[in-house]
DNA sequence: GAACTAATGTTATAACATATCAATACTGAA
DNA sequence: TTCAGTATTGATATGTTATAACATTAGTTC
């Protein structure tokens, strides 16, 4: 289990690396990384935080890539389905996947102060939730695990 | 860990029992279960499924208890803060607490077909998520755990 | 180049949620 | 019992998130 998110790093390299991986996966899986989709993924990667659909739309609109909500939602849906981004339910927002390519059940650590998000891998079907589901006869298809709180940086004074 | 939700039961008794507990807790904790709040809790208990704020508002409005969104949201906020109800992030909806009174971190099993919701208790701080958070230096304040899939009843033919 | 599928453009509206300020009701103390 | 303080409700407006529906364009295959 690796958690990716709060440590500092060479962000420019991290973005371009992720874009390269995404392109490779699209080529391999016959998915089309069109200009809008590509740009939305870049925006998510660069910001490294959860962005709302209308934040995204603001950027797109400023860049002449589209002005109406469906433009943003379609691109985000594509990225989420392709596994390039995740939706954060507790924020109604979206974030680039930190484990690009790997099929996984992510868990998120969401800072309520700076909105940064760390992504951690889990195996819920092996945990308590999985046991509870089996006991109840429930068939899990998708799991949302989101912890809210304070990231390391925001614990030192600047939080609410 | 107990999961409450999909088994059949004497629902009328379950509702009145929960209302009694809620009343007792309000009396003990100096909380006011006003007519609107009381009615909203009843609606959630009776339906036994996740209801949207505007579903609630529809009932209230039909009963002359209020017509504007804040009426529903205030009542729901009260119930959530008091621990009498939970918000389901993945549905933008609300459900009565199945463990009325106990302080807990609930996990939900949500049927995508019939929208019924089972509530299970967990201890996330002792699980993988807790480990990941400690490793990352993240201070968890609140955890959302929601599994989506098919309940036992909806697995037999009538699902999508 | 016709037929098919995927993606985009466009309009409209649905669904969810909160800010703000005024009015009223309840509570406890002088 | 009236005053001050606090909690609740009433009311209006608006902000935010998301999708339905249908027309058009682009890309792919035969």
mmCIF file of C-alpha atoms (C1' of nucleotides) in Angstrom:
data_model
loop_
_atom_site.group_PDB
_atom_site.id
_atom_site.type_symbol
_atom_site.label_atom_id
_atom_site.label_comp_id
_atom_site.label_asym_id
_atom_site.label_seq_id
_atom_site.Cartn_x
_atom_site.Cartn_y
_atom_site.Cartn_z
ATOM 1 C CA UNK A 1 0.000 0.000 0.000
ATOM 2 C CA UNK A 2 1.507 3.293 -1.090
ATOM 3 C CA UNK A 3 0.203 6.734 -0.287
ATOM 4 C CA UNK A 4 0.977 9.456 -2.771
ATOM 5 C CA UNK A 5 0.222 13.054 -2.167
ATOM 6 C CA UNK A 6 1.775 15.178 0.534
ATOM 7 C CA UNK A 7 5.496 14.751 -0.036
ATOM 8 C CA UNK A 8 7.305 17.327 -2.195
ATOM 9 C CA UNK A 9 8.560 16.278 -5.573
ATOM 10 C CA UNK A 10 9.639 17.387 -9.045
ATOM 11 C CA UNK A 11 6.189 18.289 -10.197
ATOM 12 C CA UNK A 12 6.954 19.128 -13.801
ATOM 13 C CA UNK A 13 8.461 15.710 -14.325
ATOM 14 C CA UNK A 14 5.581 14.081 -12.512
ATOM 15 C CA UNK A 15 3.085 15.730 -14.846
ATOM 16 C CA UNK A 16 4.860 14.913 -18.075
ATOM 17 C CA UNK A 17 5.486 11.365 -16.955
ATOM 18 C CA UNK A 18 1.825 10.871 -16.209
ATOM 19 C CA UNK A 19 0.817 12.338 -19.558
ATOM 20 C CA UNK A 20 3.177 9.969 -21.322
ATOM 21 C CA UNK A 21 1.695 7.016 -19.475
ATOM 22 C CA UNK A 22 -1.830 8.143 -20.307
ATOM 23 C CA UNK A 23 -0.973 8.487 -23.973
ATOM 24 C CA UNK A 24 0.569 5.045 -24.019
ATOM 25 C CA UNK A 25 -2.453 3.525 -22.412
ATOM 26 C CA UNK A 26 -4.815 5.215 -24.818
ATOM 27 C CA UNK A 27 -2.817 3.941 -27.747
ATOM 28 C CA UNK A 28 -2.792 0.451 -26.303
ATOM 29 C CA UNK A 29 -6.484 0.377 -25.396
ATOM 30 C CA UNK A 30 -7.889 2.153 -28.409
ATOM 31 C CA UNK A 31 -9.038 5.127 -26.386
ATOM 32 C CA UNK A 32 -8.935 8.618 -27.856
ATOM 33 C CA UNK A 33 -7.180 11.278 -25.857
ATOM 34 C CA UNK A 34 -8.770 14.186 -27.705
ATOM 35 C CA UNK A 35 -7.631 17.800 -27.143
ATOM 36 C CA UNK A 36 -10.236 18.552 -24.496
ATOM 37 C CA UNK A 37 -9.671 15.294 -22.628
ATOM 38 C CA UNK A 38 -5.937 15.750 -22.810
ATOM 39 C CA UNK A 39 -6.139 19.294 -21.509
ATOM 40 C CA UNK A 40 -8.451 18.353 -18.643
ATOM 41 C CA UNK A 41 -6.086 15.610 -17.551
ATOM 42 C CA UNK A 42 -3.211 18.118 -17.660
ATOM 43 C CA UNK A 43 -5.168 20.586 -15.576
ATOM 44 C CA UNK A 44 -5.870 17.935 -12.966
ATOM 45 C CA UNK A 45 -2.270 16.768 -12.918
ATOM 46 C CA UNK A 46 -0.821 20.253 -12.682
ATOM 47 C CA UNK A 47 -3.106 21.375 -9.910
ATOM 48 C CA UNK A 48 -2.563 18.248 -7.898
ATOM 49 C CA UNK A 49 -5.711 19.007 -5.955
ATOM 50 C CA UNK A 50 -9.384 18.272 -6.310
ATOM 51 C CA UNK A 51 -10.983 20.516 -8.925
ATOM 52 C CA UNK A 52 -14.688 21.000 -9.497
ATOM 53 C CA UNK A 53 -16.187 20.505 -12.939
ATOM 54 C CA UNK A 54 -16.823 24.217 -13.171
ATOM 55 C CA UNK A 55 -13.233 25.043 -12.230
ATOM 56 C CA UNK A 56 -12.213 22.880 -15.153
ATOM 57 C CA UNK A 57 -14.810 24.480 -17.362
ATOM 58 C CA UNK A 58 -13.429 27.919 -16.478
ATOM 59 C CA UNK A 59 -10.000 26.944 -17.767
ATOM 60 C CA UNK A 60 -11.403 25.331 -20.904
ATOM 61 C CA UNK A 61 -13.531 28.313 -21.644
ATOM 62 C CA UNK A 62 -10.583 30.704 -21.201
ATOM 63 C CA UNK A 63 -8.653 28.581 -23.665
ATOM 64 C CA UNK A 64 -11.394 28.341 -26.251
ATOM 65 C CA UNK A 65 -11.936 24.637 -25.718
ATOM 66 C CA UNK A 66 -15.597 24.802 -24.773
ATOM 67 C CA UNK A 67 -18.003 26.856 -22.733
ATOM 68 C CA UNK A 68 -20.859 24.572 -21.705
ATOM 69 C CA UNK A 69 -21.031 22.172 -18.738
ATOM 70 C CA UNK A 70 -21.307 18.999 -20.809
ATOM 71 C CA UNK A 71 -17.873 19.721 -22.274
ATOM 72 C CA UNK A 72 -16.280 19.421 -18.849
ATOM 73 C CA UNK A 73 -18.450 16.556 -17.645
ATOM 74 C CA UNK A 74 -17.852 14.466 -20.742
ATOM 75 C CA UNK A 75 -14.114 14.855 -20.476
ATOM 76 C CA UNK A 76 -14.178 14.054 -16.771
ATOM 77 C CA UNK A 77 -16.386 11.017 -17.331
ATOM 78 C CA UNK A 78 -13.965 9.753 -19.931
ATOM 79 C CA UNK A 79 -10.978 10.226 -17.641
ATOM 80 C CA UNK A 80 -12.705 8.555 -14.719
ATOM 81 C CA UNK A 81 -13.839 5.594 -16.802
ATOM 82 C CA UNK A 82 -10.390 5.244 -18.294
ATOM 83 C CA UNK A 83 -8.903 5.254 -14.805
ATOM 84 C CA UNK A 84 -6.952 8.472 -15.360
ATOM 85 C CA UNK A 85 -8.902 10.418 -12.765
ATOM 86 C CA UNK A 86 -11.085 9.830 -9.740
ATOM 87 C CA UNK A 87 -14.170 11.522 -8.484
ATOM 88 C CA UNK A 88 -14.063 12.678 -4.858
ATOM 89 C CA UNK A 89 -17.624 12.209 -3.646
ATOM 90 C CA UNK A 90 -17.252 14.246 -0.497
ATOM 91 C CA UNK A 91 -16.167 17.286 -2.510
ATOM 92 C CA UNK A 92 -18.091 16.794 -5.743
ATOM 93 C CA UNK A 93 -14.730 17.210 -7.380
ATOM 94 C CA UNK A 94 -12.160 15.391 -9.464
ATOM 95 C CA UNK A 95 -8.506 14.557 -9.158
ATOM 96 C CA UNK A 96 -5.888 12.945 -11.383
ATOM 97 C CA UNK A 97 -5.115 9.356 -10.512
ATOM 98 C CA UNK A 98 -1.816 8.985 -8.713
ATOM 99 C CA UNK A 99 -1.329 5.375 -9.764
ATOM 100 C CA UNK A 100 -1.953 5.853 -13.457
ATOM 101 C CA UNK A 101 -2.677 2.661 -15.218
ATOM 102 C CA UNK A 102 -3.053 0.273 -12.349
ATOM 103 C CA UNK A 103 -6.506 -1.072 -11.655
ATOM 104 C CA UNK A 104 -7.193 -0.294 -8.037
ATOM 105 C CA UNK A 105 -9.593 0.764 -5.323
ATOM 106 C CA UNK A 106 -8.297 4.097 -4.147
ATOM 107 C CA UNK A 107 -8.734 5.632 -0.719
ATOM 108 C CA UNK A 108 -8.311 9.363 -0.290
ATOM 109 C CA UNK A 109 -6.954 11.557 2.457
ATOM 110 C CA UNK A 110 -8.518 14.965 1.895
ATOM 111 C CA UNK A 111 -7.272 18.097 3.605
ATOM 112 C CA UNK A 112 -10.186 20.308 4.544
ATOM 113 C CA UNK A 113 -7.903 23.303 4.752
ATOM 114 C CA UNK A 114 -5.963 23.328 1.471
ATOM 115 C CA UNK A 115 -8.040 20.808 -0.455
ATOM 116 C CA UNK A 116 -4.981 18.757 -1.328
ATOM 117 C CA UNK A 117 -5.675 15.071 -1.703
ATOM 118 C CA UNK A 118 -3.453 12.064 -1.142
ATOM 119 C CA UNK A 119 -4.286 8.781 -2.769
ATOM 120 C CA UNK A 120 -3.705 5.501 -1.038
ATOM 121 C CA UNK A 121 -4.367 2.033 -2.285
ATOM 122 C CA UNK A 122 -6.574 -0.325 -0.313
ATOM 123 C CA UNK A 123 -8.125 -3.734 -0.607
ATOM 124 C CA UNK A 124 -11.582 -3.193 0.875
ATOM 125 C CA UNK A 125 -12.893 -6.589 -0.133
ATOM 126 C CA UNK A 126 -10.371 -8.103 2.255
ATOM 127 C CA UNK A 127 -11.129 -5.716 5.090
ATOM 128 C CA UNK A 128 -13.967 -5.258 7.510
ATOM 129 C CA UNK A 129 -16.210 -3.825 4.854
ATOM 130 C CA UNK A 130 -15.765 -6.896 2.711
ATOM 131 C CA UNK A 131 -16.664 -9.116 5.644
ATOM 132 C CA UNK A 132 -19.726 -7.032 6.418
ATOM 133 C CA UNK A 133 -20.827 -7.183 2.793
ATOM 134 C CA UNK A 134 -20.427 -10.952 2.578
ATOM 135 C CA UNK A 135 -22.339 -11.402 5.822
ATOM 136 C CA UNK A 136 -25.157 -9.260 4.488
ATOM 137 C CA UNK A 137 -25.193 -10.950 1.086
ATOM 138 C CA UNK A 138 -24.310 -7.690 -0.570
ATOM 139 C CA UNK A 139 -22.412 -7.680 -3.863
ATOM 140 C CA UNK A 140 -19.944 -4.807 -3.928
ATOM 141 C CA UNK A 141 -19.256 -3.207 -7.291
ATOM 142 C CA UNK A 142 -17.545 -0.005 -6.275
ATOM 143 C CA UNK A 143 -16.217 1.406 -3.038
ATOM 144 C CA UNK A 144 -15.778 4.982 -1.891
ATOM 145 C CA UNK A 145 -13.277 5.554 0.904
ATOM 146 C CA UNK A 146 -12.544 9.161 1.776
ATOM 147 C CA UNK A 147 -11.008 10.451 4.979
ATOM 148 C CA UNK A 148 -11.243 14.130 5.726
ATOM 149 C CA UNK A 149 -8.948 15.983 8.064
ATOM 150 C CA UNK A 150 -5.725 17.943 8.076
ATOM 151 C CA UNK A 151 -2.648 17.257 5.978
ATOM 152 C CA UNK A 152 0.782 17.533 7.616
ATOM 153 C CA UNK A 153 1.362 21.073 6.342
ATOM 154 C CA UNK A 154 -2.004 22.362 7.577
ATOM 155 C CA UNK A 155 -1.609 20.925 11.075
ATOM 156 C CA UNK A 156 0.962 23.558 11.969
ATOM 157 C CA UNK A 157 -0.948 26.686 12.772
ATOM 158 C CA UNK A 158 -2.628 27.680 9.528
ATOM 159 C CA UNK A 159 -5.685 25.475 9.923
ATOM 160 C CA UNK A 160 -9.144 26.471 11.126
ATOM 161 C CA UNK B 1 -19.553 -5.081 13.957
ATOM 162 C CA UNK B 2 -23.218 -5.299 13.089
ATOM 163 C CA UNK B 3 -24.785 -4.619 9.734
ATOM 164 C CA UNK B 4 -28.349 -3.399 9.759
ATOM 165 C CA UNK B 5 -30.410 -3.013 6.675
ATOM 166 C CA UNK B 6 -31.435 -5.819 4.377
ATOM 167 C CA UNK B 7 -33.092 -8.263 6.715
ATOM 168 C CA UNK B 8 -36.862 -8.090 7.123
ATOM 169 C CA UNK B 9 -38.264 -6.908 10.416
ATOM 170 C CA UNK B 10 -41.228 -5.399 12.216
ATOM 171 C CA UNK B 11 -40.849 -1.984 10.707
ATOM 172 C CA UNK B 12 -43.520 -0.167 12.659
ATOM 173 C CA UNK B 13 -41.903 -1.180 15.923
ATOM 174 C CA UNK B 14 -38.494 -0.275 14.589
ATOM 175 C CA UNK B 15 -39.669 3.233 13.737
ATOM 176 C CA UNK B 16 -41.412 3.930 17.010
ATOM 177 C CA UNK B 17 -38.523 2.510 18.982
ATOM 178 C CA UNK B 18 -36.092 4.774 17.176
ATOM 179 C CA UNK B 19 -38.306 7.800 17.738
ATOM 180 C CA UNK B 20 -38.465 7.012 21.434
ATOM 181 C CA UNK B 21 -34.694 6.758 21.616
ATOM 182 C CA UNK B 22 -34.291 10.024 19.748
ATOM 183 C CA UNK B 23 -36.679 11.777 22.099
ATOM 184 C CA UNK B 24 -34.842 10.432 25.097
ATOM 185 C CA UNK B 25 -31.532 11.579 23.742
ATOM 186 C CA UNK B 26 -32.833 15.032 22.990
ATOM 187 C CA UNK B 27 -34.196 15.354 26.500
ATOM 188 C CA UNK B 28 -30.906 14.194 27.952
ATOM 189 C CA UNK B 29 -28.715 16.376 25.761
ATOM 190 C CA UNK B 30 -30.807 19.512 25.755
ATOM 191 C CA UNK B 31 -31.567 19.241 22.051
ATOM 192 C CA UNK B 32 -34.906 20.342 20.681
ATOM 193 C CA UNK B 33 -36.769 17.882 18.519
ATOM 194 C CA UNK B 34 -39.083 20.467 16.971
ATOM 195 C CA UNK B 35 -42.048 19.456 14.787
ATOM 196 C CA UNK B 36 -40.161 19.735 11.508
ATOM 197 C CA UNK B 37 -37.097 17.906 12.812
ATOM 198 C CA UNK B 38 -39.256 15.218 14.322
ATOM 199 C CA UNK B 39 -41.203 14.717 11.146
ATOM 200 C CA UNK B 40 -38.069 14.560 8.985
ATOM 201 C CA UNK B 41 -36.601 11.899 11.233
ATOM 202 C CA UNK B 42 -39.837 9.947 10.971
ATOM 203 C CA UNK B 43 -39.804 10.210 7.190
ATOM 204 C CA UNK B 44 -36.250 8.890 7.064
ATOM 205 C CA UNK B 45 -37.049 6.071 9.465
ATOM 206 C CA UNK B 46 -40.211 5.038 7.673
ATOM 207 C CA UNK B 47 -38.671 5.013 4.230
ATOM 208 C CA UNK B 48 -35.638 3.118 5.365
ATOM 209 C CA UNK B 49 -33.810 4.278 2.260
ATOM 210 C CA UNK B 50 -31.707 7.239 1.270
ATOM 211 C CA UNK B 51 -33.874 10.287 0.608
ATOM 212 C CA UNK B 52 -32.780 13.487 -1.077
ATOM 213 C CA UNK B 53 -33.349 16.822 0.625
ATOM 214 C CA UNK B 54 -35.944 17.668 -1.987
ATOM 215 C CA UNK B 55 -37.778 14.374 -1.441
ATOM 216 C CA UNK B 56 -38.035 15.381 2.184
ATOM 217 C CA UNK B 57 -39.079 18.876 1.247
ATOM 218 C CA UNK B 58 -41.847 17.454 -0.916
ATOM 219 C CA UNK B 59 -43.332 15.635 2.069
ATOM 220 C CA UNK B 60 -42.962 18.644 4.355
ATOM 221 C CA UNK B 61 -44.576 20.894 1.841
ATOM 222 C CA UNK B 62 -47.519 18.516 1.370
ATOM 223 C CA UNK B 63 -47.986 18.544 5.134
ATOM 224 C CA UNK B 64 -47.774 22.296 5.533
ATOM 225 C CA UNK B 65 -44.495 22.153 7.436
ATOM 226 C CA UNK B 66 -42.484 24.328 5.077
ATOM 227 C CA UNK B 67 -41.933 24.889 1.389
ATOM 228 C CA UNK B 68 -38.419 26.272 0.962
ATOM 229 C CA UNK B 69 -35.127 24.325 0.730
ATOM 230 C CA UNK B 70 -33.646 25.731 3.941
ATOM 231 C CA UNK B 71 -36.453 24.123 5.913
ATOM 232 C CA UNK B 72 -35.340 20.673 4.821
ATOM 233 C CA UNK B 73 -31.621 21.359 5.000
ATOM 234 C CA UNK B 74 -31.802 22.814 8.481
ATOM 235 C CA UNK B 75 -33.692 19.839 9.790
ATOM 236 C CA UNK B 76 -31.303 17.430 8.094
ATOM 237 C CA UNK B 77 -28.283 19.305 9.436
ATOM 238 C CA UNK B 78 -29.693 19.067 12.914
ATOM 239 C CA UNK B 79 -30.340 15.355 12.601
ATOM 240 C CA UNK B 80 -26.895 14.668 11.171
ATOM 241 C CA UNK B 81 -25.147 16.716 13.848
ATOM 242 C CA UNK B 82 -27.190 15.039 16.555
ATOM 243 C CA UNK B 83 -26.217 11.647 15.131
ATOM 244 C CA UNK B 84 -29.806 10.720 14.243
ATOM 245 C CA UNK B 85 -29.115 10.622 10.522
ATOM 246 C CA UNK B 86 -26.231 10.276 8.113
ATOM 247 C CA UNK B 87 -25.465 11.886 4.829
ATOM 248 C CA UNK B 88 -24.642 9.513 1.967
ATOM 249 C CA UNK B 89 -22.058 11.390 -0.072
ATOM 250 C CA UNK B 90 -22.270 9.182 -3.125
ATOM 251 C CA UNK B 91 -26.000 9.871 -3.428
ATOM 252 C CA UNK B 92 -26.276 13.393 -2.060
ATOM 253 C CA UNK B 93 -28.924 11.922 0.160
ATOM 254 C CA UNK B 94 -29.764 11.224 3.778
ATOM 255 C CA UNK B 95 -30.682 8.219 5.827
ATOM 256 C CA UNK B 96 -31.754 7.591 9.400
ATOM 257 C CA UNK B 97 -29.021 6.226 11.621
ATOM 258 C CA UNK B 98 -29.445 2.543 12.308
ATOM 259 C CA UNK B 99 -27.472 2.651 15.561
ATOM 260 C CA UNK B 100 -29.283 5.549 17.137
ATOM 261 C CA UNK B 101 -27.370 7.100 19.913
ATOM 262 C CA UNK B 102 -24.063 5.322 19.658
ATOM 263 C CA UNK B 103 -21.096 7.369 18.541
ATOM 264 C CA UNK B 104 -19.674 5.568 15.565
ATOM 265 C CA UNK B 105 -18.055 5.660 12.147
ATOM 266 C CA UNK B 106 -20.618 4.152 9.853
ATOM 267 C CA UNK B 107 -19.956 2.320 6.609
ATOM 268 C CA UNK B 108 -22.752 1.957 4.077
ATOM 269 C CA UNK B 109 -23.767 -0.728 1.624
ATOM 270 C CA UNK B 110 -25.830 1.045 -1.014
ATOM 271 C CA UNK B 111 -27.964 -0.813 -3.538
ATOM 272 C CA UNK B 112 -27.807 0.923 -6.894
ATOM 273 C CA UNK B 113 -31.035 -0.721 -7.933
ATOM 274 C CA UNK B 114 -33.487 -0.041 -5.121
ATOM 275 C CA UNK B 115 -31.498 2.611 -3.242
ATOM 276 C CA UNK B 116 -31.829 0.735 0.025
ATOM 277 C CA UNK B 117 -28.918 1.269 2.367
ATOM 278 C CA UNK B 118 -27.463 -0.958 5.045
ATOM 279 C CA UNK B 119 -25.370 0.521 7.784
ATOM 280 C CA UNK B 120 -22.397 -1.263 9.196
ATOM 281 C CA UNK B 121 -20.056 -0.169 11.919
ATOM 282 C CA UNK B 122 -16.345 0.023 11.290
ATOM 283 C CA UNK B 123 -13.186 1.146 12.984
ATOM 284 C CA UNK B 124 -11.256 2.762 10.151
ATOM 285 C CA UNK B 125 -8.545 4.156 12.376
ATOM 286 C CA UNK B 126 -7.536 0.603 13.147
ATOM 287 C CA UNK B 127 -7.597 -0.563 9.549
ATOM 288 C CA UNK B 128 -5.478 0.032 6.484
ATOM 289 C CA UNK B 129 -6.721 3.549 6.084
ATOM 290 C CA UNK B 130 -5.611 4.419 9.581
ATOM 291 C CA UNK B 131 -2.174 3.010 8.893
ATOM 292 C CA UNK B 132 -1.916 4.922 5.633
ATOM 293 C CA UNK B 133 -2.960 8.135 7.368
ATOM 294 C CA UNK B 134 -0.434 7.746 10.159
ATOM 295 C CA UNK B 135 2.311 7.005 7.651
ATOM 296 C CA UNK B 136 1.427 10.119 5.709
ATOM 297 C CA UNK B 137 1.163 12.299 8.826
ATOM 298 C CA UNK B 138 -2.498 12.934 8.070
ATOM 299 C CA UNK B 139 -4.904 13.705 10.907
ATOM 300 C CA UNK B 140 -8.271 12.090 10.197
ATOM 301 C CA UNK B 141 -11.347 13.920 11.454
ATOM 302 C CA UNK B 142 -14.102 12.194 9.542
ATOM 303 C CA UNK B 143 -14.308 9.158 7.288
ATOM 304 C CA UNK B 144 -16.667 8.328 4.447
ATOM 305 C CA UNK B 145 -16.997 4.648 3.583
ATOM 306 C CA UNK B 146 -19.638 3.772 1.026
ATOM 307 C CA UNK B 147 -19.831 0.588 -1.004
ATOM 308 C CA UNK B 148 -22.136 0.511 -3.995
ATOM 309 C CA UNK B 149 -23.517 -2.615 -5.559
ATOM 310 C CA UNK B 150 -26.521 -4.922 -5.375
ATOM 311 C CA UNK B 151 -28.425 -5.891 -2.260
ATOM 312 C CA UNK B 152 -29.502 -9.524 -1.827
ATOM 313 C CA UNK B 153 -33.009 -8.886 -3.170
ATOM 314 C CA UNK B 154 -31.794 -7.095 -6.289
ATOM 315 C CA UNK B 155 -29.297 -9.774 -7.231
ATOM 316 C CA UNK B 156 -32.066 -12.109 -8.328
ATOM 317 C CA UNK B 157 -33.134 -10.995 -11.756
ATOM 318 C CA UNK B 158 -34.602 -7.558 -11.258
ATOM 319 C CA UNK B 159 -31.315 -5.645 -11.427
ATOM 320 C CA UNK B 160 -29.875 -3.814 -14.427
ATOM 321 C "C1'" DG C 1 -18.394 7.357 -50.566
ATOM 322 C "C1'" DA C 2 -21.931 5.071 -47.772
ATOM 323 C "C1'" DA C 3 -22.820 3.337 -43.326
ATOM 324 C "C1'" DC C 4 -21.559 3.238 -38.777
ATOM 325 C "C1'" DT C 5 -19.760 4.784 -34.405
ATOM 326 C "C1'" DA C 6 -17.533 8.211 -31.484
ATOM 327 C "C1'" DA C 7 -17.136 12.766 -30.161
ATOM 328 C "C1'" DT C 8 -18.602 17.541 -29.921
ATOM 329 C "C1'" DG C 9 -21.817 21.616 -30.086
ATOM 330 C "C1'" DT C 10 -25.797 23.721 -28.183
ATOM 331 C "C1'" DT C 11 -29.834 24.712 -25.570
ATOM 332 C "C1'" DA C 12 -32.313 24.014 -21.769
ATOM 333 C "C1'" DT C 13 -33.246 22.508 -17.331
ATOM 334 C "C1'" DA C 14 -32.863 19.419 -13.348
ATOM 335 C "C1'" DA C 15 -30.993 18.593 -8.881
ATOM 336 C "C1'" DC C 16 -28.546 19.948 -4.838
ATOM 337 C "C1'" DA C 17 -27.242 23.590 -1.503
ATOM 338 C "C1'" DT C 18 -26.423 28.019 0.928
ATOM 339 C "C1'" DA C 19 -26.255 33.191 2.074
ATOM 340 C "C1'" DT C 20 -28.787 36.688 4.115
ATOM 341 C "C1'" DC C 21 -31.833 39.103 6.832
ATOM 342 C "C1'" DA C 22 -36.259 39.565 9.240
ATOM 343 C "C1'" DA C 23 -39.425 37.652 12.540
ATOM 344 C "C1'" DT C 24 -40.680 34.764 16.247
ATOM 345 C "C1'" DA C 25 -40.224 31.669 20.203
ATOM 346 C "C1'" DC C 26 -37.852 29.842 24.027
ATOM 347 C "C1'" DT C 27 -34.720 30.284 28.232
ATOM 348 C "C1'" DG C 28 -32.694 32.109 32.198
ATOM 349 C "C1'" DA C 29 -31.676 35.910 35.118
ATOM 350 C "C1'" DA C 30 -32.652 40.483 37.178
ATOM 351 C "C1'" DT D 1 -42.579 39.656 34.385
ATOM 352 C "C1'" DT D 2 -39.855 41.895 31.512
ATOM 353 C "C1'" DC D 3 -35.444 42.008 29.687
ATOM 354 C "C1'" DA D 4 -31.531 40.113 27.226
ATOM 355 C "C1'" DG D 5 -29.679 36.525 24.850
ATOM 356 C "C1'" DT D 6 -29.997 32.514 21.982
ATOM 357 C "C1'" DA D 7 -32.257 29.191 19.042
ATOM 358 C "C1'" DT D 8 -35.429 28.512 15.570
ATOM 359 C "C1'" DT D 9 -38.205 29.579 11.693
ATOM 360 C "C1'" DG D 10 -39.826 32.380 7.588
ATOM 361 C "C1'" DA D 11 -38.785 34.151 3.241
ATOM 362 C "C1'" DT D 12 -36.229 35.624 -0.816
ATOM 363 C "C1'" DA D 13 -32.695 35.083 -3.680
ATOM 364 C "C1'" DT D 14 -28.970 32.947 -5.592
ATOM 365 C "C1'" DG D 15 -25.069 29.788 -6.021
ATOM 366 C "C1'" DT D 16 -23.323 25.242 -7.384
ATOM 367 C "C1'" DT D 17 -23.333 20.783 -9.467
ATOM 368 C "C1'" DA D 18 -25.095 17.757 -13.101
ATOM 369 C "C1'" DT D 19 -27.781 15.820 -16.985
ATOM 370 C "C1'" DA D 20 -31.365 15.318 -20.825
ATOM 371 C "C1'" DA D 21 -31.995 15.824 -25.484
ATOM 372 C "C1'" DC D 22 -31.022 16.517 -30.040
ATOM 373 C "C1'" DA D 23 -28.224 18.363 -33.888
ATOM 374 C "C1'" DT D 24 -23.732 18.254 -36.033
ATOM 375 C "C1'" DT D 25 -19.150 16.915 -37.128
ATOM 376 C "C1'" DA D 26 -15.255 13.748 -37.338
ATOM 377 C "C1'" DG D 27 -13.166 9.463 -37.733
ATOM 378 C "C1'" DT D 28 -13.332 4.340 -39.240
ATOM 379 C "C1'" DT D 29 -14.614 0.482 -41.964
ATOM 380 C "C1'" DC D 30 -16.178 -1.671 -45.675
#
